[in-house]
Tab-separated table of C-alpha atoms in Angstrom:
chain	number	residue	atom	x	y	z
A	1	MET	CA	110.072	93.791	84.198
A	2	HIS	CA	108.430	96.704	86.552
A	3	ASP	CA	106.533	95.624	89.875
A	4	GLN	CA	103.583	97.614	89.670
A	5	PHE	CA	103.515	97.069	93.594
A	6	ASP	CA	106.885	97.965	94.257
A	7	VAL	CA	106.090	101.711	95.154
A	8	THR	CA	107.783	103.711	97.539
A	9	LEU	CA	105.523	105.926	99.623
A	10	GLU	CA	106.801	108.854	101.811
A	11	ASP	CA	104.514	111.177	103.659
A	12	ALA	CA	106.739	113.754	105.875
A	13	ASP	CA	103.724	114.951	107.825
A	14	LEU	CA	102.306	111.511	108.361
A	15	LEU	CA	105.885	110.433	109.592
A	16	GLY	CA	106.082	113.677	111.662
A	17	GLU	CA	102.467	112.840	113.493
A	18	VAL	CA	103.174	109.140	113.702
A	19	GLU	CA	106.667	110.746	115.755
A	20	LEU	CA	104.460	112.888	117.955
A	21	THR	CA	102.515	110.256	118.716
A	22	THR	CA	104.581	107.838	119.516
A	23	ASN	CA	106.526	109.968	121.893
A	24	LEU	CA	103.075	110.806	123.700
A	25	ILE	CA	102.753	106.941	124.165
A	26	ILE	CA	105.886	106.393	125.301
A	27	ALA	CA	105.541	109.173	127.897
A	28	ALA	CA	102.126	108.417	129.181
A	29	SER	CA	103.390	104.475	129.568
A	30	GLU	CA	106.679	105.727	131.399
A	31	SER	CA	104.433	108.094	133.729
A	32	ASP	CA	102.592	106.901	137.127
A	33	ASP	CA	100.044	109.706	136.712
A	34	HIS	CA	97.984	111.365	133.717
A	35	LEU	CA	100.247	113.922	131.859
A	36	SER	CA	99.699	117.394	132.449
A	37	GLU	CA	98.667	119.804	129.635
A	38	GLY	CA	102.015	121.255	130.282
A	39	GLN	CA	103.904	117.941	129.582
A	40	ILE	CA	102.054	117.164	126.748
A	41	ASP	CA	102.957	120.784	125.353
A	42	ASP	CA	106.687	119.765	125.845
A	43	ILE	CA	106.409	116.876	124.183
A	44	LEU	CA	104.501	118.393	121.250
A	45	GLY	CA	106.950	120.953	120.735
A	46	VAL	CA	104.218	123.541	121.685
A	47	VAL	CA	105.244	127.196	122.322
A	48	PRO	CA	102.535	129.066	124.427
A	49	GLN	CA	101.200	132.312	123.135
A	50	PRO	CA	101.919	135.131	125.214
A	51	ARG	CA	98.394	136.616	126.873
A	52	GLN	CA	97.635	139.813	124.931
A	53	ALA	CA	96.398	142.577	127.584
A	54	GLN	CA	92.863	143.453	126.966
């Protein structure tokens, strides 16, 4: 008999966001001070864009 509540859900984007959030929470809890923007960027894997000359 099929159980209508036995459903496997997987959302790769959501799982990725949960992992990033978890990494931020862990880093913040291990830090004695506020995380800098650079530290947060490193944790999130943000690559700074080069500035364009004006």
